[in-house]
Coordinates of C-alpha atoms and ligand atoms in Angstrom, one line a residue:
M1 CA 102.6 108.1 97.7
R2 CA 102.1 106.9 94.0
D3 CA 103.2 103.8 94.4
L4 CA 100.3 103.5 97.4
L5 CA 97.7 104.9 95.3
K6 CA 97.4 101.9 92.7
K7 CA 94.1 100.4 90.6
G8 CA 92.3 98.4 92.6
A9 CA 94.2 99.2 96.2
T10 CA 92.0 100.1 99.7
L11 CA 94.4 102.7 101.8
I12 CA 93.3 102.7 105.7
V13 CA 94.2 106.2 107.2
L14 CA 95.0 105.6 110.8
G15 CA 96.3 107.4 113.0
T16 CA 95.3 108.8 116.9
G17 CA 93.2 112.3 117.4
G18 CA 93.6 115.2 115.7
V19 CA 97.0 114.5 113.4
G20 CA 95.5 115.0 110.2
K21 CA 94.1 111.6 109.3
T22 CA 90.9 113.4 107.6
T23 CA 93.2 115.8 105.7
I24 CA 95.9 113.6 104.3
A25 CA 92.9 111.1 102.9
A26 CA 91.2 113.8 101.2
S27 CA 94.3 115.4 99.9
L28 CA 95.4 111.3 98.8
G29 CA 92.2 110.9 97.6
V30 CA 92.6 114.6 95.5
V31 CA 96.4 113.1 94.4
A32 CA 94.7 109.7 93.0
A33 CA 92.3 111.7 90.9
R34 CA 94.9 113.5 89.3
A35 CA 96.8 110.6 88.7
G36 CA 93.4 109.5 86.4
L37 CA 92.1 107.2 89.3
K38 CA 88.4 106.9 89.7
T39 CA 88.7 107.7 93.5
A40 CA 85.7 107.3 96.4
V41 CA 87.1 109.1 100.1
I42 CA 84.8 107.6 102.8
T43 CA 85.0 109.2 105.7
V44 CA 84.0 107.1 109.7
D45 CA 84.8 110.4 111.6
P46 CA 81.1 111.7 112.9
S47 CA 82.2 115.0 113.1
R48 CA 81.8 117.0 109.8
R49 CA 85.6 117.3 109.1
L50 CA 86.1 115.7 105.2
R51 CA 82.5 117.7 104.5
D52 CA 84.9 120.9 105.5
A53 CA 88.1 120.1 104.7
L54 CA 86.1 119.7 100.7
G55 CA 83.9 122.4 101.5
L56 CA 81.4 120.9 100.4
D57 CA 77.6 122.3 101.9
H58 CA 76.2 119.1 102.3
L59 CA 77.6 115.0 102.5
G60 CA 76.1 111.9 102.6
G61 CA 76.0 108.2 102.8
R62 CA 76.8 107.4 99.3
P63 CA 79.0 108.5 96.8
T64 CA 79.0 111.8 96.1
A65 CA 81.1 113.3 93.0
L66 CA 82.5 116.6 93.2
G67 CA 81.2 118.5 90.1
A68 CA 83.2 120.0 87.5
R69 CA 82.8 123.5 88.6
R70 CA 83.8 123.0 92.4
L71 CA 86.7 121.0 90.8
A72 CA 87.6 124.0 88.5
A73 CA 87.5 126.8 91.0
A74 CA 90.2 125.0 92.8
G75 CA 92.3 124.6 90.0
L76 CA 92.0 121.0 89.2
D77 CA 91.1 119.7 85.8
P78 CA 87.0 119.7 85.9
S79 CA 87.3 116.1 84.4
L80 CA 88.5 114.1 87.4
Q81 CA 86.6 111.8 89.2
F82 CA 86.3 112.5 92.6
F83 CA 83.7 111.3 95.3
A84 CA 83.3 111.3 99.2
M85 CA 81.3 109.7 101.3
V86 CA 80.0 109.7 105.2
L87 CA 79.0 106.8 106.5
D88 CA 76.1 105.9 108.0
V89 CA 76.9 103.8 110.8
K90 CA 73.8 103.4 112.2
G91 CA 72.4 102.5 108.6
A92 CA 74.8 100.2 108.2
W93 CA 73.7 98.1 111.2
D94 CA 70.2 97.9 111.0
A95 CA 70.6 96.7 107.2
L96 CA 72.3 93.4 108.6
I97 CA 69.7 93.2 111.1
E98 CA 66.8 93.4 108.2
R99 CA 69.2 90.9 106.3
F100 CA 69.5 88.1 108.6
T101 CA 65.9 88.5 110.2
T102 CA 62.9 88.0 108.3
D103 CA 60.5 87.6 110.8
S104 CA 59.6 91.9 110.9
A105 CA 57.9 91.3 114.4
L106 CA 61.1 90.4 115.6
R107 CA 63.7 93.0 113.4
E108 CA 61.4 95.6 114.7
R109 CA 62.1 94.2 118.5
I110 CA 66.0 94.2 117.6
L111 CA 66.1 97.9 116.8
N112 CA 63.9 99.0 119.1
N113 CA 66.2 97.1 121.4
P114 CA 68.2 99.8 124.1
F115 CA 70.6 96.9 124.2
Y116 CA 71.3 97.2 120.4
R117 CA 70.7 100.9 120.4
Q118 CA 73.6 101.2 122.7
L119 CA 75.3 99.1 121.4
T120 CA 75.0 100.8 117.7
S121 CA 75.2 103.8 118.1
Q122 CA 77.9 104.7 121.6
F123 CA 80.1 101.8 121.0
A124 CA 83.6 103.3 119.1
G125 CA 83.6 99.8 117.6
S126 CA 80.3 99.9 116.3
E127 CA 81.8 102.5 113.8
A128 CA 84.1 100.7 112.5
Y129 CA 82.3 97.8 112.0
A130 CA 79.6 99.8 110.2
A131 CA 82.7 101.1 108.6
L132 CA 84.7 97.8 107.3
A133 CA 81.3 96.3 106.7
Q134 CA 80.4 99.2 104.1
L135 CA 84.2 99.2 102.8
H136 CA 83.5 95.8 101.9
D137 CA 80.2 96.6 100.2
V138 CA 81.7 99.8 97.7
H139 CA 84.8 97.1 97.5
S140 CA 83.1 94.1 95.7
R141 CA 81.0 96.8 93.7
G142 CA 83.9 97.5 91.9
D143 CA 82.9 101.0 91.4
F144 CA 85.9 102.9 92.0
D145 CA 89.5 102.2 91.2
L146 CA 90.9 103.5 94.6
I147 CA 88.5 103.8 98.2
V148 CA 90.6 105.8 100.7
V149 CA 89.1 105.6 104.3
D150 CA 89.2 107.7 107.2
T151 CA 88.9 106.5 110.2
P152 CA 87.2 108.1 113.1
P153 CA 89.0 110.1 116.2
A154 CA 90.2 107.2 118.5
A155 CA 92.6 107.7 121.2
D156 CA 94.0 104.2 120.3
A157 CA 94.8 104.5 116.6
F158 CA 94.6 100.6 116.6
E159 CA 91.3 100.3 118.4
F160 CA 89.5 101.1 115.0
L161 CA 91.1 97.5 113.5
Q162 CA 90.5 95.3 116.4
A163 CA 87.0 96.5 117.5
P164 CA 85.3 93.9 114.8
A165 CA 87.0 90.8 115.8
H166 CA 86.4 91.7 119.8
L167 CA 82.9 91.9 119.0
S168 CA 82.2 89.1 116.6
R169 CA 84.1 87.1 119.5
L170 CA 82.0 88.3 122.4
L171 CA 78.9 87.9 120.3
D172 CA 79.8 84.5 119.4
S173 CA 80.4 83.5 122.6
R174 CA 78.6 80.5 123.7
V175 CA 78.7 82.0 127.9
A176 CA 76.6 84.4 126.1
R177 CA 74.6 82.5 124.2
W178 CA 73.7 80.5 127.2
L179 CA 73.6 83.4 129.9
F180 CA 70.7 84.5 127.3
T181 CA 69.0 82.5 124.9
P182 CA 66.3 81.1 125.7
Y183 CA 64.5 83.5 127.5
V184 CA 65.1 82.9 130.8
S185 CA 63.4 84.1 134.6
A186 CA 64.6 87.1 136.4
G187 CA 64.8 84.6 139.2
R188 CA 66.9 81.9 137.0
L189 CA 69.1 84.8 135.2
A190 CA 70.3 86.1 139.1
M191 CA 71.5 82.3 139.2
R192 CA 73.3 82.3 136.1
L193 CA 74.7 85.5 136.6
A194 CA 76.3 84.2 139.8
S195 CA 78.9 82.5 137.9
G196 CA 82.4 84.3 137.1
A197 CA 82.4 84.0 133.4
A198 CA 78.9 85.2 133.5
R199 CA 80.3 88.4 135.3
F200 CA 83.3 88.9 132.6
V201 CA 80.2 88.4 129.8
V202 CA 78.3 90.9 131.2
R203 CA 81.0 93.2 132.0
E204 CA 82.4 93.0 128.5
L205 CA 78.8 93.7 127.5
E206 CA 79.2 96.5 129.3
R207 CA 82.1 97.9 127.7
F208 CA 80.4 98.2 124.1
A209 CA 77.0 98.8 125.2
G210 CA 76.9 101.1 128.3
A211 CA 75.4 99.5 131.7
T212 CA 72.1 98.2 130.5
V213 CA 69.3 96.8 132.0
L214 CA 70.2 93.0 132.2
T215 CA 66.6 92.2 130.2
S216 CA 67.9 93.8 127.9
I217 CA 70.7 91.6 126.6
S218 CA 68.4 89.1 127.3
D219 CA 66.4 90.3 124.7
F220 CA 68.7 91.1 122.4
F221 CA 70.0 87.2 122.8
T222 CA 66.3 85.8 122.7
A223 CA 65.5 88.1 119.4
A224 CA 68.7 88.3 117.1
Q225 CA 69.0 84.6 118.1
Q226 CA 68.6 83.9 114.3
A227 CA 70.8 86.5 112.9
L228 CA 73.7 86.2 115.1
D229 CA 75.3 83.6 113.0
G230 CA 75.0 85.8 109.8
M231 CA 76.1 89.2 111.8
V232 CA 79.2 87.0 113.2
D233 CA 80.2 85.5 109.9
Q234 CA 79.7 89.0 108.1
L235 CA 82.1 90.7 111.2
N236 CA 84.2 88.2 110.4
K237 CA 84.6 88.8 106.3
A238 CA 85.4 92.5 107.2
E239 CA 87.4 91.6 109.8
A240 CA 89.2 89.0 106.6
L241 CA 88.8 92.1 104.5
L242 CA 91.5 93.7 106.6
H243 CA 93.9 91.0 105.9
S244 CA 93.7 91.0 102.6
G245 CA 95.9 91.6 100.1
T246 CA 94.4 94.5 98.6
V247 CA 94.5 96.7 101.7
S248 CA 97.2 98.8 103.1
F249 CA 97.4 101.0 106.3
L250 CA 99.1 104.4 106.9
L251 CA 99.7 106.1 109.9
V252 CA 99.8 109.3 110.3
T253 CA 101.3 110.7 113.6
G254 CA 102.3 113.8 115.0
S255 CA 106.5 114.5 115.6
E256 CA 105.7 114.9 119.7
E257 CA 107.5 112.3 121.9
E258 CA 104.0 111.1 123.3
R259 CA 102.3 110.8 119.5
L260 CA 106.1 109.2 117.8
R261 CA 106.2 106.3 121.1
E262 CA 101.9 106.0 120.2
A263 CA 103.0 105.3 116.8
G264 CA 105.8 103.2 118.0
A265 CA 102.7 101.2 119.8
T266 CA 100.5 100.7 116.9
I267 CA 103.9 99.6 114.9
E268 CA 104.1 96.9 116.8
Q269 CA 101.4 96.2 117.5
M270 CA 100.4 95.9 113.5
K271 CA 103.3 93.9 113.1
A272 CA 101.6 91.6 116.0
Q273 CA 98.7 91.4 113.9
R274 CA 99.9 90.7 110.2
L275 CA 98.4 94.0 109.1
R276 CA 100.0 95.6 105.9
L277 CA 101.7 98.9 106.9
S278 CA 102.6 100.5 104.1
A279 CA 104.1 104.3 105.4
I280 CA 103.8 106.1 108.3
V281 CA 103.8 110.3 107.7
I282 CA 104.8 112.5 110.2
N283 CA 102.8 115.5 109.9
R284 CA 103.3 119.3 110.3
L285 CA 107.2 118.0 111.0
V286 CA 108.8 121.7 110.0
D287 CA 107.2 124.5 108.5
E288 CA 107.3 125.0 104.3
E289 CA 110.5 127.1 103.8
T290 CA 112.1 123.6 105.8
W291 CA 110.6 120.9 104.3
Q292 CA 111.6 122.0 100.6
Y293 CA 115.0 122.4 102.4
L294 CA 114.6 118.5 103.6
H295 CA 113.6 117.2 100.8
G296 CA 115.9 119.2 98.1
S297 CA 119.5 117.7 97.8
A298 CA 121.3 121.0 99.5
R299 CA 123.8 120.1 102.2
G300 CA 124.3 122.3 104.7
T301 CA 121.8 123.9 107.5
A302 CA 118.5 124.2 106.2
P303 CA 118.9 128.2 105.5
G304 CA 116.2 130.0 106.7
L305 CA 116.9 128.2 110.7
D306 CA 120.4 128.9 109.8
A307 CA 119.2 132.6 109.4
I308 CA 118.1 133.1 112.7
A309 CA 121.1 132.0 114.2
N310 CA 123.1 134.8 113.2
L311 CA 120.1 137.2 113.7
R312 CA 121.5 137.9 117.2
G313 CA 125.6 138.8 115.9
A314 CA 123.4 140.9 112.7
L315 CA 122.1 143.3 114.6
G316 CA 124.5 143.7 118.1
R317 CA 123.8 146.8 119.6
G318 CA 120.8 147.2 118.2
L319 CA 119.0 144.4 120.6
D320 CA 119.4 146.9 122.8
R321 CA 118.3 150.1 121.6
H322 CA 115.0 148.5 120.5
H323 CA 112.0 147.5 122.6
G324 CA 110.7 143.5 122.5
L325 CA 113.2 143.0 119.6
D326 CA 115.2 141.0 122.0
A327 CA 112.2 139.0 123.1
L328 CA 111.7 138.7 119.5
V329 CA 115.3 137.2 118.4
K330 CA 115.1 134.6 121.6
Y331 CA 111.3 134.1 120.1
L332 CA 113.4 132.9 116.5
E333 CA 116.1 131.1 118.9
N334 CA 113.8 128.7 120.5
Y335 CA 111.5 128.4 117.1
R336 CA 114.9 127.3 115.8
A337 CA 115.9 125.1 118.4
R338 CA 112.6 123.6 118.5
A339 CA 112.8 122.3 114.6
Y340 CA 116.3 121.0 115.1
R341 CA 114.7 119.0 118.1
D342 CA 112.1 117.6 116.5
I343 CA 113.7 116.7 113.3
A344 CA 116.4 114.9 115.3
R345 CA 113.3 113.1 117.2
A346 CA 112.1 111.9 113.6
G347 CA 115.4 110.4 112.7
A348 CA 115.7 108.4 115.3
F349 CA 111.6 107.7 115.4
A350 CA 112.5 106.8 111.7
Q351 CA 115.8 104.8 112.0
A352 CA 113.6 102.1 114.5
L353 CA 111.0 102.2 111.7
P354 CA 110.4 97.9 110.5
P355 CA 112.4 97.0 106.8
G356 CA 109.0 98.0 103.7
V357 CA 107.7 100.8 105.9
R358 CA 108.1 103.8 104.1
L359 CA 108.6 107.7 105.6
A360 CA 107.2 110.7 104.8
V361 CA 107.0 114.3 106.1
T362 CA 104.4 116.8 105.5
P363 CA 105.1 120.4 106.6
E364 CA 102.6 122.4 109.2
V365 CA 101.0 124.7 106.1
R366 CA 100.5 128.5 107.2
A367 CA 97.4 129.8 105.5
G368 CA 95.5 125.8 106.7
V369 CA 94.8 122.8 104.7
I370 CA 91.1 123.7 104.9
G371 CA 89.1 123.7 101.4
L372 CA 89.6 121.8 98.3
K373 CA 91.4 124.0 96.9
Q374 CA 94.3 124.0 99.6
L375 CA 93.8 120.3 99.7
A376 CA 94.7 119.8 96.1
G377 CA 97.7 122.2 97.3
F378 CA 98.8 119.9 100.3
G379 CA 98.5 117.3 98.0
R380 CA 101.4 118.2 96.2
Y381 CA 103.7 118.3 99.3
L382 CA 102.5 114.8 99.8
E383 CA 103.7 113.3 95.9
G384 CA 106.7 114.6 96.7
C385 CA 106.6 113.7 101.2
E386 CA 108.9 110.4 101.1
I387 CA 112.4 111.1 103.0
K388 CA 114.7 108.7 103.8
P389 CA 115.8 108.2 107.7
A390 CA 119.3 108.8 106.4
R391 CA 117.9 112.7 105.7
L392 CA 116.9 113.5 108.7
R393 CA 120.3 112.1 110.6
S394 CA 122.0 113.9 108.5
V395 CA 119.8 116.7 109.8
Q396 CA 120.9 115.8 112.8
S397 CA 124.6 115.9 112.8
W398 CA 124.5 120.3 111.6
E399 CA 123.4 120.5 114.1
T400 CA 126.4 119.3 115.9
G401 CA 128.0 122.4 118.3
V402 CA 125.0 124.0 118.3
S403 CA 123.7 124.2 121.8
L404 CA 120.2 123.7 122.1
Ligands
ATP1 N1 99.7 120.1 107.9 C1 99.4 121.0 107.9 N2 99.3 121.6 108.4 C2 98.1 123.0 108.7 N3 97.0 122.6 109.2 C3 96.7 121.2 109.5 C4 98.1 120.1 109.1 N4 96.9 118.9 109.0 C5 95.9 119.2 109.7 N5 95.6 120.8 110.1 C6 94.8 120.6 110.6 O1 94.4 120.7 111.8 C7 92.8 120.0 112.5 C8 93.0 118.8 112.7 O2 93.4 117.8 111.2 P1 92.4 116.5 111.0 O3 90.9 116.8 111.0 O4 92.4 116.0 109.3 O5 93.4 115.6 111.9 P2 91.9 114.3 111.8 O6 93.1 113.2 113.0 O7 91.4 113.8 111.3 O8 91.2 114.4 113.5 P3 90.3 113.6 114.4 O9 91.0 112.4 115.0 O10 89.4 114.8 115.4 O11 89.0 113.1 113.5 C9 92.0 120.3 111.1 O12 92.0 122.1 111.1 C10 93.1 120.6 109.8 O13 92.9 121.8 108.8
MG2 MG1 89.0 113.0 111.2

């Protein structure tokens, strides 16, 4: 991880819903700050996860430094330079309109337009765009050595990366502009809408902003005529940042079959788009003891899991005498079998990774990872979490002969 956390770098943390993006982004921020980098963690998550994870009462749209007292209370050096901010999606869009619309009446008309409002508040890609625009700003101001971006919950991790390009294509489309500008009468609009291309554009617009009255789309395109080129230009710039040398991506996944399959699909999509995926973290693969073992050099089976295998034999006839003991042993045996299956699945996944993508594994932390102190503790796992696929595969072979 230390290799990823370099001065001048921007790291975007991706992953499907609930896999641990916010936790890992915040912990990486702590690791980077401890390595002496002035670090900012930007979250796009509308829920207050980052704020809660850091144990803050308030987190706003400007970088907020974590104070000395808070750092010291978490056992960290109070002089660390660690900042966090949450993205103001609507604010970022409105700033764009302000910037590209000189006429104040026109500006008001756009800001109050129902289609514009839906576009900027409901469409998941509007967050992605706003995040990239803000990232672009923070990045070009150069106030930080390192920026870590936590992305919003999404069913598909790749959606976040595609949204700006998709939206810019739509706003830039000749058909959309022809269809809705200059302002056309209801009759003329109905005639234009009858064409196949128009139906496609309307469907796409509705996908972005939900079903809207057509006249409000039309009014948006009319009022925003002056701003559209500037907006498209900004969208393209934000998109270009994703492909620039300073940005790299970290994909977080769980170890369940479905999660690994989704991660595999995201890796393929990123490759096709030539986005730089630097590392993959399989979060919560094993418990903390087994993690220590996986990352050590000792050979053989993991001692904790091994002990489970011997339990039945060790308890012998005691199993019959104590009510519930048999069920408990069965529970532990299932736990052990599941742990080995998870490691085996991760091993197979690791083997198929493209060259140059680093693999890391983090454990399920029993005590939880909420609060700055816990995040700092989790950061220690992140510092030493790289694992060679061969190590995971060798764990599989220890299991040979054990019936799961
Ligand atoms: N390794 C871990 N051990 C224990 N708890 C964890 C671990 N990783 C994440 N969690 C917990 O799991 C929950 C979800 O994690 P987190 O909010 O980081 O996921 P996310 O990917 O950001 O979710 P979303 O997609 O909703 O934004 C949180 O309560 C977090 O504290
Ligand atoms: Mg999150």
